[in-house]
Amino acid sequence: MRTITLTSLREKIFSIFDEVSETGKPVFVKRKGHLIKIDLVTPQSRTERLFEQPFKKDAINGDPEELIDYKAWEWNEKI
């Protein structure tokens, strides 16, 4: 774990970001008694984003069993 001051970050910001990008190791910046982490974020795939969505139990309005034999091309007007 590498910790630097904010002044040091200002002086070497580009090289510090390059270092984090190349090594994958985070750098911590100390500011007013707190540590701020500079780290890589790996982008999520579409599948990962899909599975993070909450499951909606009420997505089907009605009985789901009626959809098993449903044929969209045989439309009947029901009033």
Short mmCIF file of C-alpha atoms in Angstrom, two decimals:
data_model
loop_
_atom_site.label_atom_id
_atom_site.label_comp_id
_atom_site.label_asym_id
_atom_site.label_seq_id
_atom_site.Cartn_x
_atom_site.Cartn_y
_atom_site.Cartn_z
CA MET A 1 0.00 0.00 0.00
CA ARG A 2 1.52 3.28 -1.11
CA THR A 3 0.38 6.45 0.65
CA ILE A 4 1.19 9.94 -0.60
CA THR A 5 0.22 13.47 0.35
CA LEU A 6 -2.03 15.70 -1.71
CA THR A 7 0.93 17.95 -2.50
CA SER A 8 2.85 14.97 -3.88
CA LEU A 9 -0.21 13.99 -5.94
CA ARG A 10 -0.35 17.49 -7.43
CA GLU A 11 3.31 17.32 -8.43
CA LYS A 12 3.17 13.84 -9.98
CA ILE A 13 -0.48 13.27 -10.88
CA PHE A 14 0.15 11.86 -14.37
CA SER A 15 2.92 9.50 -13.29
CA ILE A 16 0.84 8.28 -10.33
CA PHE A 17 -2.14 7.55 -12.57
CA ASP A 18 0.16 5.77 -15.04
CA GLU A 19 1.59 3.71 -12.18
CA VAL A 20 -1.87 2.64 -10.98
CA SER A 21 -2.88 1.83 -14.55
CA GLU A 22 0.23 -0.28 -15.22
CA THR A 23 0.59 -2.10 -11.89
CA GLY A 24 -3.05 -2.38 -10.88
CA LYS A 25 -2.03 -1.50 -7.31
CA PRO A 26 -3.98 1.32 -5.65
CA VAL A 27 -2.39 4.50 -4.32
CA PHE A 28 -3.79 6.21 -1.24
CA VAL A 29 -3.80 9.98 -0.82
CA LYS A 30 -3.81 11.32 2.73
CA ARG A 31 -5.98 14.41 3.19
CA LYS A 32 -7.10 15.87 6.54
CA GLY A 33 -6.74 12.55 8.35
CA HIS A 34 -8.59 10.56 5.69
CA LEU A 35 -7.26 8.19 3.06
CA ILE A 36 -8.59 8.57 -0.47
CA LYS A 37 -8.03 5.58 -2.74
CA ILE A 38 -7.01 5.86 -6.40
CA ASP A 39 -7.73 2.48 -7.97
CA LEU A 40 -8.62 0.80 -11.25
CA VAL A 41 -12.23 0.00 -12.02
CA THR A 42 -12.91 -2.92 -14.33
CA PRO A 43 -15.92 -2.33 -16.56
CA GLN A 44 -18.79 -4.76 -16.14
CA SER A 45 -20.05 -6.91 -18.95
CA ARG A 46 -23.66 -6.63 -20.08
CA THR A 47 -24.43 -9.93 -18.39
CA GLU A 48 -23.07 -8.74 -15.05
CA ARG A 49 -25.12 -5.53 -15.26
CA LEU A 50 -28.23 -7.57 -16.11
CA PHE A 51 -27.86 -9.82 -13.07
CA GLU A 52 -27.39 -6.83 -10.77
CA GLN A 53 -30.87 -5.61 -11.62
CA PRO A 54 -33.48 -6.48 -9.00
CA PHE A 55 -35.79 -9.34 -9.94
CA LYS A 56 -39.31 -8.09 -10.59
CA LYS A 57 -41.87 -10.59 -9.34
CA ASP A 58 -44.79 -8.64 -10.77
CA ALA A 59 -43.40 -8.38 -14.31
CA ILE A 60 -46.27 -10.50 -15.66
CA ASN A 61 -49.73 -9.10 -15.11
CA GLY A 62 -51.90 -12.21 -14.85
CA ASP A 63 -51.33 -15.94 -14.69
CA PRO A 64 -47.95 -16.98 -16.17
CA GLU A 65 -49.34 -20.45 -16.97
CA GLU A 66 -51.56 -18.84 -19.65
CA LEU A 67 -48.43 -17.77 -21.57
CA ILE A 68 -47.20 -21.34 -22.14
CA ASP A 69 -49.50 -22.06 -25.09
CA TYR A 70 -49.90 -18.43 -26.20
CA LYS A 71 -49.52 -17.85 -29.93
CA ALA A 72 -49.13 -14.19 -30.85
CA TRP A 73 -50.01 -14.83 -34.49
CA GLU A 74 -53.47 -16.16 -33.51
CA TRP A 75 -54.87 -12.92 -32.17
CA ASN A 76 -58.44 -12.87 -30.86
CA GLU A 77 -60.18 -9.75 -29.70
CA LYS A 78 -61.49 -10.34 -26.19
CA ILE A 79 -63.75 -7.70 -24.74
#
